[in-house]
């Protein structure tokens, strides 16, 4: 991505990511749709009640793996391939250790976690069954994110998308088999999800073995280095903490919602699925701009970074203004009916209200994702982490200070408030980072 027109490169790179994100959200939505339609609104609430906890734990792990790929992308841009492979080797070792630790701890304390977030008693058992299986699948999730991140770091966003399409189809088939035929309930939904994730990870690994010799780790690349371990953790931990800190605020909102009863838990779960789908294009464009910035920073092409950032930001805002926001504002009830039966009127109305409100503020998340991921892509993860802090503070303020007075009406404004606070932080920080790399004479 160091040669050619920036906008064209960003669009070409982001399209497979977008389609991949959509398919990833699709098989998450299929879980929720089949659960909500076949098993009912309470089962949907059970699946959604622990969403913020999954975001806290899996978000930290995913952020860590994403951070690992930044030095890989920078080394690839600088054409120091031996160093790139060494970073890949260290990333694999660290991911193995993380997978073991997280799976063990989360599985042991799963029931305590469910109790802590105040899940209503009528959906407690299903919530525990679902979350326990998801925790057992943590290694698959981590290795898919690491391997697909490595492929994207060297400019290939197409094949991870293809693998997600394959796993999405498998996930849908397994959902129908496990829930409709075998009658395994919410456990079947979680099993379908982790099996699909495992298939994606395996396919990425096979592709690297067969087609990307440049990524094959050689004996001389396997010498353990404290410096490289420190650099990877220095990139990964702030990104992981950013997810986790953000998730703390989400947990506060989830707990506040859970206390309002299963109707609002179900509505919130459905609304969040739609929200995540709506965020998909912004994640894709931001990931493309971040990879673009990393590679050009490694190549020392600072002017290209600024041009690509400007064009990527306009693209993201255009998608928000002309596609995502109008869809959510005009069709909130129709979108909610993907997960909720028309007979569950109270749940459906609450979900539609949530979706319409989100649609009015999606331009904020379009800016936030671009700014934050570019800051990270340039190697300033320690500064990007504070955007998560501001998101957490905003959500906690809404959860503790406003929900007791305004109930569900406060819940639906929690995310937009958090996004606004984070954008207000990231905007001057990004300008500072661009200035710093411009005046620096040393580039990675």
Coordinates of C-alpha atoms in Angstrom, one line a residue:
X1 CA 0.0 0.0 0.0
X2 CA 3.0 2.3 -0.4
X3 CA 2.4 2.9 -4.1
X4 CA -0.6 4.1 -6.0
X5 CA -3.7 6.3 -5.4
X6 CA -4.5 6.2 -1.6
X7 CA -8.3 6.2 -2.0
X8 CA -8.3 3.4 -4.5
X9 CA -6.0 1.3 -2.3
X10 CA -8.1 2.0 0.8
X11 CA -11.3 1.0 -1.1
X12 CA -9.8 -2.1 -2.6
X13 CA -8.4 -3.2 0.8
X14 CA -11.5 -2.3 2.8
X15 CA -14.1 -4.0 0.6
X16 CA -13.1 -7.5 1.5
X17 CA -12.8 -6.4 5.1
X18 CA -16.3 -5.0 4.9
X19 CA -17.8 -8.1 3.4
X20 CA -15.9 -10.1 6.0
X21 CA -17.3 -8.0 8.8
X22 CA -20.8 -8.3 7.4
X23 CA -20.5 -12.1 7.2
X24 CA -19.0 -12.2 10.7
X25 CA -21.9 -10.1 12.0
X26 CA -24.2 -12.3 9.9
X27 CA -23.4 -15.5 11.6
X28 CA -23.6 -13.6 15.0
X29 CA -27.0 -12.3 13.9
X30 CA -28.1 -15.7 12.7
X31 CA -27.4 -17.0 16.2
X32 CA -29.6 -14.3 17.6
X33 CA -32.3 -14.6 14.9
X34 CA -32.7 -18.3 15.3
X35 CA -32.6 -18.1 19.0
X36 CA -35.1 -15.3 19.1
X37 CA -37.4 -16.8 16.6
X38 CA -37.2 -20.5 17.6
X39 CA -36.5 -20.3 21.3
X40 CA -38.2 -17.0 22.1
X41 CA -37.4 -13.5 23.4
X42 CA -36.2 -14.8 26.8
X43 CA -33.6 -17.0 25.2
X44 CA -32.5 -14.1 23.1
X45 CA -32.1 -12.1 26.3
X46 CA -29.9 -14.9 27.7
X47 CA -27.6 -14.8 24.7
X48 CA -27.4 -11.0 24.8
X49 CA -27.2 -10.5 28.6
X50 CA -23.5 -11.4 28.7
X51 CA -22.5 -9.5 25.5
X52 CA -20.6 -6.8 27.4
X53 CA -18.6 -9.4 29.3
X54 CA -17.6 -11.1 26.1
X55 CA -16.6 -7.7 24.8
X56 CA -14.5 -7.1 27.9
X57 CA -12.6 -10.4 27.7
X58 CA -12.6 -11.3 24.0
X59 CA -12.1 -7.6 23.2
X60 CA -8.9 -7.5 25.3
X61 CA -7.6 -10.6 23.6
X62 CA -8.5 -9.4 20.1
X63 CA -7.0 -5.9 20.7
X64 CA -3.8 -7.6 21.9
X65 CA -3.6 -9.7 18.7
X66 CA -4.4 -6.6 16.6
X67 CA -1.6 -4.7 18.3
X68 CA 0.8 -7.6 17.5
X69 CA 0.2 -7.1 13.8
X70 CA 1.3 -3.4 13.8
X71 CA 5.1 -4.2 14.0
X72 CA 4.5 -6.9 11.5
X73 CA 2.9 -4.4 9.0
X74 CA 5.7 -1.8 9.7
X75 CA 8.4 -4.4 9.1
X76 CA 6.7 -5.5 5.9
X77 CA 6.5 -1.9 4.7
X78 CA 10.2 -1.5 5.5
X79 CA 11.0 -4.8 3.6
X80 CA 12.8 -6.2 6.7
X81 CA 11.2 -9.6 6.2
X82 CA 13.4 -11.6 8.7
X83 CA 12.3 -9.1 11.4
X84 CA 8.7 -9.5 10.3
X85 CA 8.9 -13.3 10.6
X86 CA 10.5 -12.9 14.0
X87 CA 7.6 -10.8 15.2
X88 CA 5.1 -13.4 13.8
X89 CA 6.9 -16.1 15.8
X90 CA 6.8 -14.1 19.0
X91 CA 3.1 -13.3 18.4
X92 CA 2.2 -16.9 18.1
X93 CA 4.0 -17.8 21.4
X94 CA 2.3 -14.9 23.2
X95 CA -1.1 -15.9 21.8
X96 CA -0.7 -19.5 22.9
X97 CA 0.0 -18.4 26.4
X98 CA -2.9 -15.9 26.4
X99 CA -5.3 -18.5 25.1
X100 CA -4.5 -21.0 27.8
X101 CA -4.7 -18.4 30.6
X102 CA -8.0 -16.8 29.5
X103 CA -9.8 -20.0 28.7
X104 CA -8.9 -21.5 32.1
X105 CA -9.8 -18.5 34.2
X106 CA -13.0 -17.6 32.4
X107 CA -14.3 -21.2 32.4
X108 CA -13.7 -21.6 36.1
X109 CA -15.3 -18.3 37.1
X110 CA -18.1 -18.2 34.5
X111 CA -21.0 -18.6 36.9
X112 CA -19.5 -15.9 39.2
X113 CA -19.4 -13.6 36.1
X114 CA -23.0 -14.2 35.3
X115 CA -24.0 -13.4 38.9
X116 CA -21.9 -10.2 38.9
X117 CA -23.7 -8.7 35.9
X118 CA -27.1 -9.2 37.5
X119 CA -28.6 -11.4 34.9
X120 CA -32.4 -11.9 35.6
X121 CA -33.2 -15.3 37.3
X122 CA -35.5 -16.4 34.5
X123 CA -32.7 -16.4 31.9
X124 CA -29.7 -17.2 34.3
X125 CA -29.2 -20.8 33.3
X126 CA -29.3 -20.2 29.6
X127 CA -26.9 -17.3 29.9
X128 CA -24.4 -19.5 31.8
X129 CA -24.6 -22.3 29.3
X130 CA -24.1 -19.9 26.4
X131 CA -21.2 -18.0 27.9
X132 CA -19.4 -21.1 29.2
X133 CA -19.2 -22.6 25.7
X134 CA -18.0 -19.3 24.2
X135 CA -15.2 -19.2 26.7
X136 CA -14.1 -22.7 25.7
X137 CA -13.7 -21.4 22.2
X138 CA -11.4 -18.5 23.1
X139 CA -8.3 -20.1 21.5
X140 CA -10.1 -20.4 18.1
X141 CA -11.2 -16.7 18.3
X142 CA -7.7 -15.5 19.2
X143 CA -5.9 -17.5 16.5
X144 CA -8.3 -16.5 13.8
X145 CA -7.8 -12.8 14.7
X146 CA -4.0 -13.2 14.8
X147 CA -3.7 -15.1 11.5
X148 CA -6.1 -13.0 9.6
X149 CA -4.4 -9.9 11.1
X150 CA -1.0 -11.2 9.8
X151 CA -2.5 -11.6 6.3
X152 CA -3.9 -8.1 6.3
X153 CA -0.6 -6.7 7.6
X154 CA 1.0 -7.9 4.4
X155 CA -1.8 -6.6 2.2
X156 CA -4.2 -9.5 1.8
X157 CA -7.7 -8.7 3.0
X158 CA -9.4 -10.9 0.4
X159 CA -8.8 -14.4 1.5
X160 CA -9.8 -13.9 5.2
X161 CA -13.1 -12.6 3.8
X162 CA -13.5 -15.8 1.7
X163 CA -12.9 -17.9 4.7
X164 CA -15.4 -15.9 6.7
X165 CA -18.0 -16.6 4.0
X166 CA -17.3 -20.3 4.2
X167 CA -17.5 -20.3 8.0
X168 CA -20.7 -18.2 8.0
X169 CA -22.4 -20.8 5.8
X170 CA -21.3 -23.5 8.1
X171 CA -22.4 -21.5 11.1
X172 CA -25.9 -21.1 9.7
X173 CA -26.1 -24.8 8.9
X174 CA -24.9 -25.8 12.4
X175 CA -27.4 -23.3 14.0
X176 CA -30.3 -25.0 12.2
X177 CA -28.9 -28.5 13.0
X178 CA -28.1 -27.9 16.7
X179 CA -31.1 -25.7 17.6
X180 CA -33.9 -26.8 15.3
X181 CA -33.1 -30.5 14.8
X182 CA -31.1 -31.5 17.9
X183 CA -33.0 -29.1 20.3
X184 CA -29.8 -28.1 22.1
X185 CA -31.1 -24.6 22.8
X186 CA -28.6 -21.7 23.4
X187 CA -25.8 -24.2 23.9
X188 CA -26.2 -25.2 20.2
X189 CA -25.9 -21.5 19.2
X190 CA -22.6 -21.1 21.0
X191 CA -21.3 -24.4 19.7
X192 CA -22.1 -23.3 16.1
X193 CA -20.2 -20.0 16.7
X194 CA -17.0 -21.5 18.0
X195 CA -16.9 -24.3 15.5
X196 CA -17.2 -21.7 12.7
X197 CA -14.5 -19.6 14.2
X198 CA -12.2 -22.7 14.4
X199 CA -12.7 -23.4 10.8
X200 CA -11.8 -19.8 9.8
X201 CA -8.6 -20.1 11.9
X202 CA -7.6 -23.4 10.3
X203 CA -8.2 -22.1 6.8
X204 CA -6.0 -19.0 7.4
X205 CA -3.2 -21.3 8.7
X206 CA -3.4 -23.6 5.7
X207 CA -3.4 -20.6 3.3
X208 CA -0.2 -19.3 5.0
X209 CA 1.5 -22.7 4.6
X210 CA 0.5 -23.1 1.0
X211 CA 0.7 -19.6 -0.5
X212 CA 2.7 -17.2 1.6
X213 CA 6.3 -18.5 1.8
X214 CA 7.4 -15.0 2.9
X215 CA 5.5 -15.7 6.2
X216 CA 7.1 -19.1 6.8
X217 CA 9.1 -18.9 10.0
X218 CA 12.7 -20.1 9.6
X219 CA 15.0 -21.5 12.3
X220 CA 16.8 -18.2 12.6
X221 CA 13.5 -16.4 13.3
X222 CA 12.8 -18.4 16.4
X223 CA 15.3 -16.9 18.7
X224 CA 13.4 -15.4 21.6
X225 CA 14.0 -11.7 22.0
X226 CA 13.1 -9.6 25.0
X227 CA 13.1 -6.5 22.9
X228 CA 10.6 -7.9 20.4
X229 CA 8.4 -9.4 23.1
X230 CA 8.4 -6.0 24.8
X231 CA 7.6 -4.2 21.6
X232 CA 4.7 -6.5 20.8
X233 CA 3.3 -6.2 24.3
X234 CA 3.9 -2.5 24.2
X235 CA 1.6 -2.3 21.1
X236 CA -0.8 -5.0 22.1
X237 CA -1.5 -4.3 25.7
X238 CA -2.7 -0.7 25.2
X239 CA -5.0 -1.8 22.4
X240 CA -6.3 -4.7 24.5
X241 CA -6.8 -2.4 27.5
X242 CA -8.6 0.1 25.3
X243 CA -11.2 -2.6 24.4
X244 CA -11.4 -3.7 28.1
X245 CA -11.7 -0.2 29.5
X246 CA -14.4 0.6 26.9
X247 CA -16.1 -2.7 27.9
X248 CA -16.2 -1.7 31.6
X249 CA -18.6 1.1 30.6
X250 CA -20.5 -1.4 28.5
X251 CA -20.8 -3.7 31.4
X252 CA -22.2 -0.9 33.6
X253 CA -24.8 -0.3 30.9
X254 CA -25.5 -4.0 30.6
X255 CA -26.0 -4.3 34.3
X256 CA -28.3 -1.3 34.3
X257 CA -30.3 -2.8 31.5
X258 CA -30.5 -6.2 33.2
X259 CA -32.0 -4.6 36.2
X260 CA -34.8 -3.2 34.0
X261 CA -36.1 -6.7 33.3
X262 CA -36.0 -9.3 30.5
X263 CA -38.1 -7.2 28.1
X264 CA -35.4 -4.5 27.9
X265 CA -32.6 -7.1 28.0
X266 CA -34.0 -8.7 24.9
X267 CA -34.6 -5.4 23.2
X268 CA -31.1 -4.2 24.0
X269 CA -29.6 -7.5 22.7
X270 CA -31.4 -7.2 19.4
X271 CA -30.5 -3.5 19.1
X272 CA -26.8 -4.3 19.7
X273 CA -26.8 -6.9 17.0
X274 CA -28.1 -4.3 14.5
X275 CA -25.6 -1.7 15.9
X276 CA -22.7 -4.0 15.3
X277 CA -23.8 -4.7 11.8
X278 CA -24.0 -0.9 11.2
X279 CA -20.5 -0.4 12.5
X280 CA -19.1 -3.0 10.1
X281 CA -18.2 -0.6 7.2
X282 CA -16.5 1.9 9.6
X283 CA -14.4 -0.9 11.1
X284 CA -13.4 -2.0 7.6
X285 CA -12.5 1.5 6.3
X286 CA -10.6 2.2 9.6
X287 CA -8.7 -1.0 9.4
X288 CA -7.7 -0.3 5.8
X289 CA -6.5 3.2 6.7
X290 CA -4.6 1.9 9.7
X291 CA -2.8 -0.7 7.7
X292 CA -2.1 1.9 5.0
X293 CA -0.7 4.2 7.6
X294 CA 1.5 1.5 9.2
X295 CA 3.0 0.4 5.9
X296 CA 3.7 3.9 4.7
X297 CA 5.1 4.9 8.1
X298 CA 7.5 1.9 7.8
X299 CA 8.4 3.1 4.3
X300 CA 8.9 6.7 5.5
X301 CA 6.2 8.1 3.3
X302 CA 4.6 10.6 5.7
X303 CA 2.8 12.8 3.1
X304 CA 1.0 9.7 1.7
X305 CA -0.3 8.9 5.2
X306 CA -1.9 12.4 5.5
X307 CA -3.5 12.1 2.1
X308 CA -4.8 8.6 2.7
X309 CA -6.2 9.6 6.1
X310 CA -8.1 12.6 4.6
X311 CA -9.6 10.5 1.8
X312 CA -10.5 7.6 4.1
X313 CA -12.2 10.0 6.5
X314 CA -14.4 11.4 3.7
X315 CA -15.2 7.9 2.6
X316 CA -16.3 6.9 6.1
X317 CA -18.4 10.0 6.6
X318 CA -20.1 9.4 3.2
X319 CA -21.0 5.9 4.1
X320 CA -22.5 7.1 7.4
X321 CA -24.5 9.9 5.9
X322 CA -25.9 8.2 2.8
X323 CA -26.2 4.5 3.7
X324 CA -26.0 3.5 7.4
X325 CA -27.8 6.3 9.2
X326 CA -30.8 6.5 6.8
X327 CA -31.3 2.7 7.0
X328 CA -31.4 2.7 10.8
X329 CA -33.5 5.8 11.1
X330 CA -36.1 4.8 8.5
X331 CA -36.4 1.0 9.1
X332 CA -35.7 0.4 12.8
X333 CA -38.8 -1.8 13.3
X334 CA -38.1 -3.9 10.2
X335 CA -34.5 -4.4 11.3
X336 CA -35.6 -5.4 14.8
X337 CA -37.9 -8.0 13.4
X338 CA -34.9 -10.0 12.1
X339 CA -34.6 -11.1 15.8
X340 CA -37.9 -10.4 17.4
X341 CA -41.3 -11.9 16.5
X342 CA -44.1 -9.4 15.7
X343 CA -46.1 -10.8 18.6
X344 CA -43.5 -9.6 21.1
X345 CA -44.7 -6.0 20.7
X346 CA -43.2 -4.5 23.8
X347 CA -39.7 -5.9 23.0
X348 CA -40.0 -4.9 19.4
X349 CA -40.9 -1.3 20.1
X350 CA -38.1 -0.9 22.6
X351 CA -35.6 -2.4 20.1
X352 CA -36.8 -0.1 17.3
X353 CA -36.4 2.9 19.6
X354 CA -32.8 1.9 20.3
X355 CA -31.9 1.4 16.7
X356 CA -33.5 4.7 15.5
X357 CA -31.5 6.6 18.1
X358 CA -28.2 4.9 17.1
X359 CA -28.8 5.8 13.5
X360 CA -28.8 9.5 14.3
X361 CA -25.3 9.3 15.8
X362 CA -23.4 6.9 13.6
X363 CA -21.4 9.7 12.0
X364 CA -19.6 9.9 15.4
X365 CA -18.4 6.2 15.3
X366 CA -17.3 6.7 11.6
X367 CA -14.9 9.4 12.8
X368 CA -13.9 7.6 16.0
X369 CA -12.8 4.3 14.3
X370 CA -10.8 6.1 11.6
X371 CA -9.0 8.4 14.1
X372 CA -8.4 5.8 16.8
X373 CA -7.1 3.0 14.5
X374 CA -4.8 5.4 12.6
X375 CA -3.3 6.5 16.0
X376 CA -2.7 2.9 16.7
X377 CA -1.4 2.1 13.3
X378 CA 1.3 4.8 13.7
X379 CA 2.5 3.2 16.9
X380 CA 0.9 5.5 19.5
X381 CA -1.3 2.8 21.1
X382 CA -0.5 4.3 24.6
X383 CA -2.4 7.5 23.5
X384 CA -5.3 5.8 21.8
X385 CA -6.1 3.9 25.1
X386 CA -7.4 7.1 26.6
X387 CA -10.2 7.2 24.1
X388 CA -11.4 4.0 25.8
X389 CA -11.1 5.7 29.2
X390 CA -13.4 8.5 28.1
X391 CA -15.9 6.0 26.6
X392 CA -15.9 4.2 30.0
X393 CA -16.4 7.4 32.0
X394 CA -19.3 8.4 29.7
X395 CA -21.1 5.1 29.9
X396 CA -20.5 4.8 33.7
X397 CA -21.9 8.3 34.1
X398 CA -25.0 7.4 32.2
X399 CA -25.4 4.0 33.9
X400 CA -24.9 5.2 37.5
X401 CA -26.2 8.7 37.2
X402 CA -29.0 8.8 34.6
X403 CA -30.5 5.3 34.3
X404 CA -32.0 5.4 37.8
X405 CA -34.0 8.5 36.7
X406 CA -34.6 8.0 33.0
X407 CA -34.5 4.1 32.8
X408 CA -34.3 2.8 29.2
X409 CA -34.3 6.3 27.7
X410 CA -30.9 6.8 29.2
X411 CA -29.7 3.5 28.0
X412 CA -30.2 4.4 24.4
X413 CA -28.1 7.5 24.7
X414 CA -25.1 5.8 26.4
X415 CA -23.2 4.8 23.2
X416 CA -23.5 8.2 21.4
X417 CA -22.4 10.0 24.5
X418 CA -19.3 7.7 24.8
X419 CA -18.5 8.1 21.1
X420 CA -18.6 11.9 21.3
X421 CA -16.3 12.0 24.3
X422 CA -13.8 9.6 22.6
X423 CA -13.8 11.7 19.3
X424 CA -13.1 14.9 21.3
X425 CA -10.0 13.1 22.6
X426 CA -8.8 11.4 19.4
X427 CA -9.0 14.5 17.2
X428 CA -6.2 16.5 18.8
X429 CA -4.2 13.4 19.6
X430 CA -4.2 12.4 15.9
X431 CA -3.1 15.8 14.9
X432 CA -0.3 15.6 17.5
X433 CA 0.8 12.2 16.2
X434 CA 0.9 13.4 12.6
X435 CA 3.0 16.4 13.6
X436 CA 5.4 14.2 15.6
X437 CA 6.1 11.8 12.7
X438 CA 6.4 14.7 10.3
X439 CA 9.2 16.4 12.3
X440 CA 10.9 13.1 13.2
X441 CA 13.9 12.1 11.1
X442 CA 13.7 8.5 12.2
X443 CA 11.1 6.1 10.9
X444 CA 10.7 2.5 11.8

